[in-house]
Amino acid sequence: MMSTLFDLTFVLVAPFWALMILAPRWSWTRRILSSPLVFAPPALLYLVIAVPRLAEVLPAVAQPSLTGLQELMAEPGAATLVWAHIIAFDLFVGRWMYLENREVGVHPLLMAPLLVLTILLAPIGALVWLVIRSVAGRSRAAREPVLAEPGRTAK
């Protein structure tokens, strides 16, 4: 059972990643990813796995220790729960990056590998995105005309 749920975890999010990476400018991609409900399938799966294990999981997260986490992770249900947690939040971060990029305007050929990096190593992908977003934001601001404040003329 846990093996099936483990496999199902990525299957639930793969279509959203595919849209962000392979069809980022398609109108339906923006429409679908704009909904916070894309986060619901992996979050619901997490809930299904977590509820029967609350008695085991709560002590491990309330007072975490490396030994306690190692012992808990030896159990397939707990490992699947952690995997669902990772997959759900990777999608959350990737979706945030995709939506922010719609405003910043980084080219899809740069965003696609960054989103793949985020699938694999989300914290590193998010850090790289913060740098790219900062640079792209400054570059965009430099190209846009400065609007005059009320009572002042534009330069």
Short mmCIF file of N, CA and C in Angstrom, two decimals:
data_model
loop_
_atom_site.label_atom_id
_atom_site.label_comp_id
_atom_site.label_asym_id
_atom_site.label_seq_id
_atom_site.Cartn_x
_atom_site.Cartn_y
_atom_site.Cartn_z
N MET A 1 0.83 -1.21 0.00
CA MET A 1 0.00 0.00 0.00
C MET A 1 0.86 1.26 0.00
N MET A 2 1.89 1.30 0.88
CA MET A 2 2.73 2.48 0.96
C MET A 2 3.51 2.71 -0.33
N SER A 3 3.92 1.62 -0.96
CA SER A 3 4.64 1.74 -2.22
C SER A 3 3.77 2.43 -3.28
N THR A 4 2.50 2.06 -3.31
CA THR A 4 1.56 2.68 -4.26
C THR A 4 1.37 4.15 -3.94
N LEU A 5 1.19 4.49 -2.68
CA LEU A 5 1.01 5.89 -2.29
C LEU A 5 2.28 6.69 -2.57
N PHE A 6 3.44 6.07 -2.34
CA PHE A 6 4.71 6.72 -2.64
C PHE A 6 4.76 7.09 -4.13
N ASP A 7 4.44 6.12 -4.99
CA ASP A 7 4.46 6.36 -6.43
C ASP A 7 3.40 7.37 -6.86
N LEU A 8 2.23 7.32 -6.25
CA LEU A 8 1.14 8.22 -6.58
C LEU A 8 1.48 9.67 -6.28
N THR A 9 2.31 9.89 -5.30
CA THR A 9 2.65 11.25 -4.88
C THR A 9 3.17 12.08 -6.05
N PHE A 10 4.15 11.58 -6.78
CA PHE A 10 4.69 12.36 -7.89
C PHE A 10 3.73 12.40 -9.07
N VAL A 11 2.99 11.32 -9.27
CA VAL A 11 2.01 11.29 -10.37
C VAL A 11 0.99 12.42 -10.21
N LEU A 12 0.64 12.75 -8.99
CA LEU A 12 -0.34 13.81 -8.74
C LEU A 12 0.17 15.20 -9.12
N VAL A 13 1.46 15.40 -9.04
CA VAL A 13 2.01 16.73 -9.31
C VAL A 13 2.68 16.85 -10.68
N ALA A 14 3.02 15.74 -11.29
CA ALA A 14 3.74 15.77 -12.57
C ALA A 14 3.04 16.60 -13.66
N PRO A 15 1.71 16.52 -13.79
CA PRO A 15 1.07 17.34 -14.84
C PRO A 15 1.29 18.85 -14.63
N PHE A 16 1.32 19.30 -13.39
CA PHE A 16 1.52 20.72 -13.13
C PHE A 16 2.95 21.14 -13.47
N TRP A 17 3.91 20.29 -13.10
CA TRP A 17 5.31 20.56 -13.47
C TRP A 17 5.45 20.58 -14.98
N ALA A 18 4.82 19.63 -15.67
CA ALA A 18 4.91 19.57 -17.13
C ALA A 18 4.38 20.84 -17.76
N LEU A 19 3.26 21.33 -17.25
CA LEU A 19 2.71 22.58 -17.79
C LEU A 19 3.68 23.75 -17.58
N MET A 20 4.24 23.87 -16.38
CA MET A 20 5.14 24.99 -16.09
C MET A 20 6.41 24.92 -16.93
N ILE A 21 6.90 23.72 -17.19
CA ILE A 21 8.17 23.56 -17.89
C ILE A 21 7.99 23.51 -19.41
N LEU A 22 7.00 22.77 -19.89
CA LEU A 22 6.85 22.55 -21.32
C LEU A 22 5.89 23.51 -22.02
N ALA A 23 4.96 24.09 -21.28
CA ALA A 23 3.98 25.00 -21.90
C ALA A 23 3.76 26.23 -21.02
N PRO A 24 4.84 26.93 -20.66
CA PRO A 24 4.69 28.04 -19.71
C PRO A 24 3.87 29.22 -20.21
N ARG A 25 3.82 29.40 -21.51
CA ARG A 25 3.09 30.56 -22.06
C ARG A 25 1.69 30.22 -22.55
N TRP A 26 1.30 28.97 -22.46
CA TRP A 26 -0.04 28.55 -22.87
C TRP A 26 -1.04 29.17 -21.90
N SER A 27 -2.12 29.72 -22.41
CA SER A 27 -3.09 30.42 -21.56
C SER A 27 -3.68 29.49 -20.49
N TRP A 28 -3.85 28.23 -20.82
CA TRP A 28 -4.41 27.29 -19.85
C TRP A 28 -3.43 27.00 -18.71
N THR A 29 -2.15 27.06 -18.99
CA THR A 29 -1.16 26.85 -17.93
C THR A 29 -1.31 27.93 -16.88
N ARG A 30 -1.35 29.17 -17.31
CA ARG A 30 -1.52 30.29 -16.37
C ARG A 30 -2.83 30.14 -15.60
N ARG A 31 -3.88 29.80 -16.30
CA ARG A 31 -5.19 29.66 -15.66
C ARG A 31 -5.19 28.55 -14.61
N ILE A 32 -4.60 27.41 -14.96
CA ILE A 32 -4.57 26.28 -14.04
C ILE A 32 -3.68 26.57 -12.85
N LEU A 33 -2.47 27.07 -13.10
CA LEU A 33 -1.50 27.31 -12.03
C LEU A 33 -1.88 28.50 -11.16
N SER A 34 -2.75 29.35 -11.62
CA SER A 34 -3.20 30.48 -10.80
C SER A 34 -4.08 30.02 -9.65
N SER A 35 -4.64 28.84 -9.78
CA SER A 35 -5.50 28.31 -8.73
C SER A 35 -4.66 27.68 -7.61
N PRO A 36 -4.93 28.06 -6.36
CA PRO A 36 -4.22 27.40 -5.27
C PRO A 36 -4.61 25.93 -5.11
N LEU A 37 -5.64 25.50 -5.82
CA LEU A 37 -6.09 24.11 -5.73
C LEU A 37 -5.08 23.13 -6.31
N VAL A 38 -4.10 23.59 -7.09
CA VAL A 38 -3.09 22.65 -7.61
C VAL A 38 -2.31 22.02 -6.47
N PHE A 39 -2.26 22.69 -5.35
CA PHE A 39 -1.57 22.18 -4.17
C PHE A 39 -2.41 21.15 -3.42
N ALA A 40 -3.70 21.10 -3.71
CA ALA A 40 -4.61 20.22 -2.97
C ALA A 40 -4.33 18.72 -3.14
N PRO A 41 -4.10 18.19 -4.35
CA PRO A 41 -3.90 16.74 -4.45
C PRO A 41 -2.75 16.20 -3.60
N PRO A 42 -1.54 16.77 -3.68
CA PRO A 42 -0.49 16.22 -2.81
C PRO A 42 -0.75 16.50 -1.33
N ALA A 43 -1.39 17.61 -1.02
CA ALA A 43 -1.70 17.92 0.37
C ALA A 43 -2.73 16.94 0.94
N LEU A 44 -3.72 16.59 0.13
CA LEU A 44 -4.72 15.61 0.57
C LEU A 44 -4.10 14.23 0.73
N LEU A 45 -3.21 13.87 -0.17
CA LEU A 45 -2.52 12.58 -0.03
C LEU A 45 -1.69 12.58 1.25
N TYR A 46 -1.04 13.68 1.53
CA TYR A 46 -0.27 13.82 2.77
C TYR A 46 -1.20 13.60 3.97
N LEU A 47 -2.36 14.20 3.94
CA LEU A 47 -3.33 14.06 5.02
C LEU A 47 -3.76 12.61 5.21
N VAL A 48 -4.01 11.92 4.10
CA VAL A 48 -4.41 10.51 4.16
C VAL A 48 -3.32 9.66 4.79
N ILE A 49 -2.07 9.97 4.48
CA ILE A 49 -0.96 9.20 5.05
C ILE A 49 -0.70 9.61 6.50
N ALA A 50 -0.84 10.88 6.81
CA ALA A 50 -0.48 11.41 8.13
C ALA A 50 -1.45 11.03 9.23
N VAL A 51 -2.75 11.12 8.97
CA VAL A 51 -3.73 10.93 10.04
C VAL A 51 -3.56 9.60 10.78
N PRO A 52 -3.42 8.48 10.09
CA PRO A 52 -3.25 7.23 10.84
C PRO A 52 -1.91 7.14 11.61
N ARG A 53 -0.98 8.03 11.31
CA ARG A 53 0.33 7.98 11.94
C ARG A 53 0.58 9.14 12.90
N LEU A 54 -0.43 9.90 13.24
CA LEU A 54 -0.23 11.07 14.09
C LEU A 54 0.45 10.73 15.42
N ALA A 55 0.09 9.61 16.01
CA ALA A 55 0.69 9.22 17.29
C ALA A 55 2.20 9.01 17.17
N GLU A 56 2.65 8.57 16.00
CA GLU A 56 4.09 8.38 15.78
C GLU A 56 4.77 9.67 15.34
N VAL A 57 4.08 10.42 14.49
CA VAL A 57 4.69 11.59 13.85
C VAL A 57 4.76 12.80 14.78
N LEU A 58 3.70 13.06 15.53
CA LEU A 58 3.69 14.26 16.38
C LEU A 58 4.87 14.33 17.36
N PRO A 59 5.18 13.27 18.08
CA PRO A 59 6.35 13.35 18.97
C PRO A 59 7.65 13.61 18.20
N ALA A 60 7.76 13.04 17.01
CA ALA A 60 8.99 13.20 16.23
C ALA A 60 9.17 14.63 15.72
N VAL A 61 8.06 15.33 15.47
CA VAL A 61 8.18 16.71 14.99
C VAL A 61 8.07 17.73 16.12
N ALA A 62 7.42 17.36 17.22
CA ALA A 62 7.29 18.27 18.35
C ALA A 62 8.62 18.42 19.09
N GLN A 63 9.35 17.33 19.21
CA GLN A 63 10.67 17.34 19.85
C GLN A 63 11.63 16.54 18.96
N PRO A 64 12.02 17.15 17.84
CA PRO A 64 12.82 16.39 16.87
C PRO A 64 14.22 16.07 17.38
N SER A 65 14.66 14.89 16.99
CA SER A 65 16.04 14.48 17.23
C SER A 65 16.46 13.66 16.02
N LEU A 66 17.73 13.66 15.75
CA LEU A 66 18.22 12.89 14.60
C LEU A 66 17.92 11.41 14.78
N THR A 67 18.15 10.89 15.96
CA THR A 67 17.88 9.47 16.22
C THR A 67 16.40 9.15 16.06
N GLY A 68 15.55 9.99 16.63
CA GLY A 68 14.11 9.77 16.52
C GLY A 68 13.64 9.81 15.08
N LEU A 69 14.16 10.76 14.31
CA LEU A 69 13.77 10.86 12.91
C LEU A 69 14.29 9.65 12.12
N GLN A 70 15.49 9.21 12.40
CA GLN A 70 16.03 8.03 11.73
C GLN A 70 15.17 6.80 12.01
N GLU A 71 14.78 6.63 13.25
CA GLU A 71 13.94 5.49 13.62
C GLU A 71 12.58 5.56 12.93
N LEU A 72 12.00 6.75 12.91
CA LEU A 72 10.70 6.92 12.28
C LEU A 72 10.78 6.67 10.78
N MET A 73 11.84 7.17 10.15
CA MET A 73 11.99 7.03 8.69
C MET A 73 12.22 5.59 8.25
N ALA A 74 12.58 4.72 9.17
CA ALA A 74 12.76 3.31 8.82
C ALA A 74 11.43 2.64 8.51
N GLU A 75 10.33 3.27 8.93
CA GLU A 75 9.00 2.73 8.70
C GLU A 75 8.49 3.25 7.34
N PRO A 76 8.04 2.37 6.43
CA PRO A 76 7.62 2.80 5.09
C PRO A 76 6.55 3.90 5.08
N GLY A 77 5.62 3.84 6.01
CA GLY A 77 4.57 4.86 6.04
C GLY A 77 5.14 6.24 6.36
N ALA A 78 6.09 6.29 7.27
CA ALA A 78 6.70 7.57 7.62
C ALA A 78 7.56 8.10 6.48
N ALA A 79 8.30 7.21 5.81
CA ALA A 79 9.11 7.63 4.67
C ALA A 79 8.22 8.15 3.55
N THR A 80 7.08 7.51 3.33
CA THR A 80 6.13 7.96 2.32
C THR A 80 5.53 9.31 2.71
N LEU A 81 5.28 9.48 3.99
CA LEU A 81 4.76 10.76 4.48
C LEU A 81 5.76 11.88 4.23
N VAL A 82 7.01 11.64 4.52
CA VAL A 82 8.05 12.65 4.28
C VAL A 82 8.16 12.94 2.78
N TRP A 83 8.09 11.92 1.96
CA TRP A 83 8.15 12.10 0.51
C TRP A 83 6.97 12.96 0.04
N ALA A 84 5.77 12.68 0.53
CA ALA A 84 4.60 13.48 0.16
C ALA A 84 4.78 14.93 0.60
N HIS A 85 5.36 15.13 1.76
CA HIS A 85 5.64 16.47 2.27
C HIS A 85 6.59 17.20 1.31
N ILE A 86 7.66 16.53 0.94
CA ILE A 86 8.65 17.13 0.03
C ILE A 86 8.01 17.47 -1.31
N ILE A 87 7.29 16.53 -1.88
CA ILE A 87 6.67 16.73 -3.19
C ILE A 87 5.66 17.88 -3.15
N ALA A 88 4.85 17.94 -2.09
CA ALA A 88 3.85 19.00 -1.97
C ALA A 88 4.51 20.37 -1.90
N PHE A 89 5.54 20.49 -1.09
CA PHE A 89 6.17 21.80 -0.95
C PHE A 89 7.07 22.15 -2.12
N ASP A 90 7.63 21.16 -2.79
CA ASP A 90 8.36 21.45 -4.03
C ASP A 90 7.40 22.07 -5.05
N LEU A 91 6.21 21.50 -5.17
CA LEU A 91 5.22 22.07 -6.08
C LEU A 91 4.82 23.46 -5.64
N PHE A 92 4.65 23.67 -4.36
CA PHE A 92 4.30 24.99 -3.84
C PHE A 92 5.36 26.02 -4.24
N VAL A 93 6.62 25.67 -4.07
CA VAL A 93 7.72 26.57 -4.42
C VAL A 93 7.79 26.76 -5.94
N GLY A 94 7.68 25.68 -6.70
CA GLY A 94 7.72 25.79 -8.16
C GLY A 94 6.59 26.64 -8.70
N ARG A 95 5.40 26.47 -8.16
CA ARG A 95 4.25 27.28 -8.57
C ARG A 95 4.49 28.75 -8.26
N TRP A 96 5.03 29.05 -7.09
CA TRP A 96 5.36 30.42 -6.72
C TRP A 96 6.35 31.02 -7.72
N MET A 97 7.38 30.24 -8.06
CA MET A 97 8.37 30.72 -9.01
C MET A 97 7.73 30.98 -10.38
N TYR A 98 6.91 30.05 -10.82
CA TYR A 98 6.23 30.20 -12.11
C TYR A 98 5.36 31.46 -12.13
N LEU A 99 4.55 31.65 -11.10
CA LEU A 99 3.66 32.82 -11.07
C LEU A 99 4.45 34.12 -10.97
N GLU A 100 5.49 34.15 -10.16
CA GLU A 100 6.31 35.36 -10.07
C GLU A 100 6.98 35.65 -11.41
N ASN A 101 7.40 34.59 -12.09
CA ASN A 101 8.06 34.80 -13.37
C ASN A 101 7.12 35.38 -14.41
N ARG A 102 5.85 35.14 -14.29
CA ARG A 102 4.90 35.72 -15.23
C ARG A 102 4.95 37.25 -15.16
N GLU A 103 5.33 37.79 -14.00
CA GLU A 103 5.47 39.24 -13.85
C GLU A 103 6.88 39.71 -14.18
N VAL A 104 7.88 38.92 -13.83
CA VAL A 104 9.28 39.31 -14.03
C VAL A 104 9.69 39.13 -15.49
N GLY A 105 9.27 38.05 -16.11
CA GLY A 105 9.51 37.84 -17.53
C GLY A 105 10.83 37.18 -17.90
N VAL A 106 11.33 36.29 -17.05
CA VAL A 106 12.53 35.54 -17.40
C VAL A 106 12.15 34.56 -18.52
N HIS A 107 13.02 34.43 -19.50
CA HIS A 107 12.73 33.59 -20.67
C HIS A 107 12.49 32.13 -20.25
N PRO A 108 11.52 31.46 -20.91
CA PRO A 108 11.21 30.07 -20.58
C PRO A 108 12.41 29.12 -20.71
N LEU A 109 13.35 29.42 -21.59
CA LEU A 109 14.52 28.54 -21.74
C LEU A 109 15.45 28.63 -20.53
N LEU A 110 15.34 29.67 -19.75
CA LEU A 110 16.09 29.76 -18.50
C LEU A 110 15.24 29.18 -17.35
N MET A 111 13.94 29.44 -17.40
CA MET A 111 13.06 28.96 -16.33
C MET A 111 12.89 27.45 -16.33
N ALA A 112 12.87 26.83 -17.50
CA ALA A 112 12.64 25.38 -17.56
C ALA A 112 13.70 24.60 -16.78
N PRO A 113 15.00 24.84 -17.02
CA PRO A 113 15.98 24.09 -16.22
C PRO A 113 15.93 24.46 -14.75
N LEU A 114 15.58 25.70 -14.46
CA LEU A 114 15.46 26.11 -13.06
C LEU A 114 14.31 25.38 -12.38
N LEU A 115 13.21 25.19 -13.07
CA LEU A 115 12.10 24.44 -12.50
C LEU A 115 12.46 22.96 -12.33
N VAL A 116 13.23 22.40 -13.27
CA VAL A 116 13.69 21.02 -13.11
C VAL A 116 14.60 20.92 -11.89
N LEU A 117 15.49 21.89 -11.72
CA LEU A 117 16.34 21.92 -10.53
C LEU A 117 15.48 21.98 -9.27
N THR A 118 14.41 22.72 -9.32
CA THR A 118 13.52 22.86 -8.17
C THR A 118 12.79 21.55 -7.87
N ILE A 119 12.43 20.80 -8.89
CA ILE A 119 11.83 19.49 -8.65
C ILE A 119 12.82 18.61 -7.89
N LEU A 120 14.07 18.66 -8.28
CA LEU A 120 15.08 17.77 -7.72
C LEU A 120 15.64 18.27 -6.39
N LEU A 121 15.91 19.55 -6.31
CA LEU A 121 16.56 20.15 -5.13
C LEU A 121 15.93 21.52 -4.86
N ALA A 122 14.72 21.52 -4.37
CA ALA A 122 13.92 22.74 -4.24
C ALA A 122 14.62 23.88 -3.50
N PRO A 123 15.27 23.67 -2.39
CA PRO A 123 15.90 24.82 -1.73
C PRO A 123 16.96 25.50 -2.61
N ILE A 124 17.72 24.71 -3.37
CA ILE A 124 18.72 25.31 -4.25
C ILE A 124 18.02 26.03 -5.40
N GLY A 125 17.00 25.41 -5.99
CA GLY A 125 16.23 26.07 -7.05
C GLY A 125 15.63 27.38 -6.58
N ALA A 126 15.10 27.40 -5.37
CA ALA A 126 14.50 28.63 -4.83
C ALA A 126 15.56 29.71 -4.63
N LEU A 127 16.73 29.34 -4.15
CA LEU A 127 17.81 30.32 -3.98
C LEU A 127 18.26 30.90 -5.32
N VAL A 128 18.42 30.02 -6.30
CA VAL A 128 18.81 30.49 -7.64
C VAL A 128 17.72 31.42 -8.19
N TRP A 129 16.45 31.05 -7.97
CA TRP A 129 15.35 31.89 -8.45
C TRP A 129 15.40 33.28 -7.80
N LEU A 130 15.68 33.34 -6.51
CA LEU A 130 15.75 34.64 -5.83
C LEU A 130 16.83 35.53 -6.45
N VAL A 131 17.95 34.94 -6.80
CA VAL A 131 19.01 35.71 -7.46
C VAL A 131 18.56 36.17 -8.85
N ILE A 132 18.02 35.24 -9.64
CA ILE A 132 17.57 35.57 -11.00
C ILE A 132 16.47 36.62 -10.95
N ARG A 133 15.53 36.46 -10.04
CA ARG A 133 14.43 37.42 -9.91
C ARG A 133 14.95 38.80 -9.56
N SER A 134 15.92 38.85 -8.68
CA SER A 134 16.50 40.13 -8.28
C SER A 134 17.18 40.82 -9.46
N VAL A 135 17.97 40.05 -10.19
CA VAL A 135 18.67 40.61 -11.36
C VAL A 135 17.66 41.01 -12.44
N ALA A 136 16.70 40.15 -12.72
CA ALA A 136 15.69 40.44 -13.75
C ALA A 136 14.85 41.64 -13.34
N GLY A 137 14.53 41.75 -12.07
CA GLY A 137 13.74 42.89 -11.60
C GLY A 137 14.48 44.20 -11.76
N ARG A 138 15.78 44.22 -11.44
CA ARG A 138 16.59 45.44 -11.61
C ARG A 138 16.72 45.78 -13.08
N SER A 139 16.92 44.76 -13.92
CA SER A 139 17.06 44.99 -15.35
C SER A 139 15.77 45.56 -15.93
N ARG A 140 14.65 45.02 -15.50
CA ARG A 140 13.35 45.49 -15.99
C ARG A 140 13.08 46.92 -15.52
N ALA A 141 13.41 47.20 -14.27
CA ALA A 141 13.21 48.55 -13.72
C ALA A 141 14.05 49.58 -14.48
N ALA A 142 15.25 49.17 -14.90
CA ALA A 142 16.12 50.09 -15.63
C ALA A 142 15.56 50.40 -17.01
N ARG A 143 14.80 49.48 -17.60
CA ARG A 143 14.23 49.69 -18.94
C ARG A 143 12.93 50.46 -18.91
N GLU A 144 12.22 50.46 -17.78
CA GLU A 144 10.91 51.12 -17.71
C GLU A 144 11.08 52.59 -17.35
N PRO A 145 10.25 53.45 -17.94
CA PRO A 145 10.35 54.87 -17.60
C PRO A 145 9.89 55.12 -16.16
N VAL A 146 10.52 56.09 -15.54
CA VAL A 146 10.15 56.46 -14.18
C VAL A 146 8.94 57.37 -14.26
N LEU A 147 7.90 57.03 -13.51
CA LEU A 147 6.70 57.87 -13.49
C LEU A 147 6.92 59.02 -12.53
N ALA A 148 6.44 60.16 -12.92
CA ALA A 148 6.61 61.34 -12.09
C ALA A 148 5.68 61.26 -10.88
N GLU A 149 6.18 61.74 -9.74
CA GLU A 149 5.33 61.84 -8.56
C GLU A 149 4.37 63.00 -8.77
N PRO A 150 3.22 63.00 -8.10
CA PRO A 150 2.28 64.12 -8.26
C PRO A 150 2.99 65.44 -7.93
N GLY A 151 2.82 66.39 -8.81
CA GLY A 151 3.42 67.72 -8.60
C GLY A 151 4.84 67.83 -9.12
N ARG A 152 5.41 66.74 -9.65
CA ARG A 152 6.75 66.77 -10.19
C ARG A 152 6.70 66.36 -11.67
N THR A 153 7.70 66.72 -12.41
CA THR A 153 7.74 66.32 -13.80
C THR A 153 8.64 65.10 -13.96
N ALA A 154 8.34 64.29 -14.97
CA ALA A 154 9.15 63.09 -15.23
C ALA A 154 10.48 63.49 -15.83
N LYS A 155 11.53 62.74 -15.54
CA LYS A 155 12.86 63.05 -16.09
C LYS A 155 13.13 62.19 -17.27
#
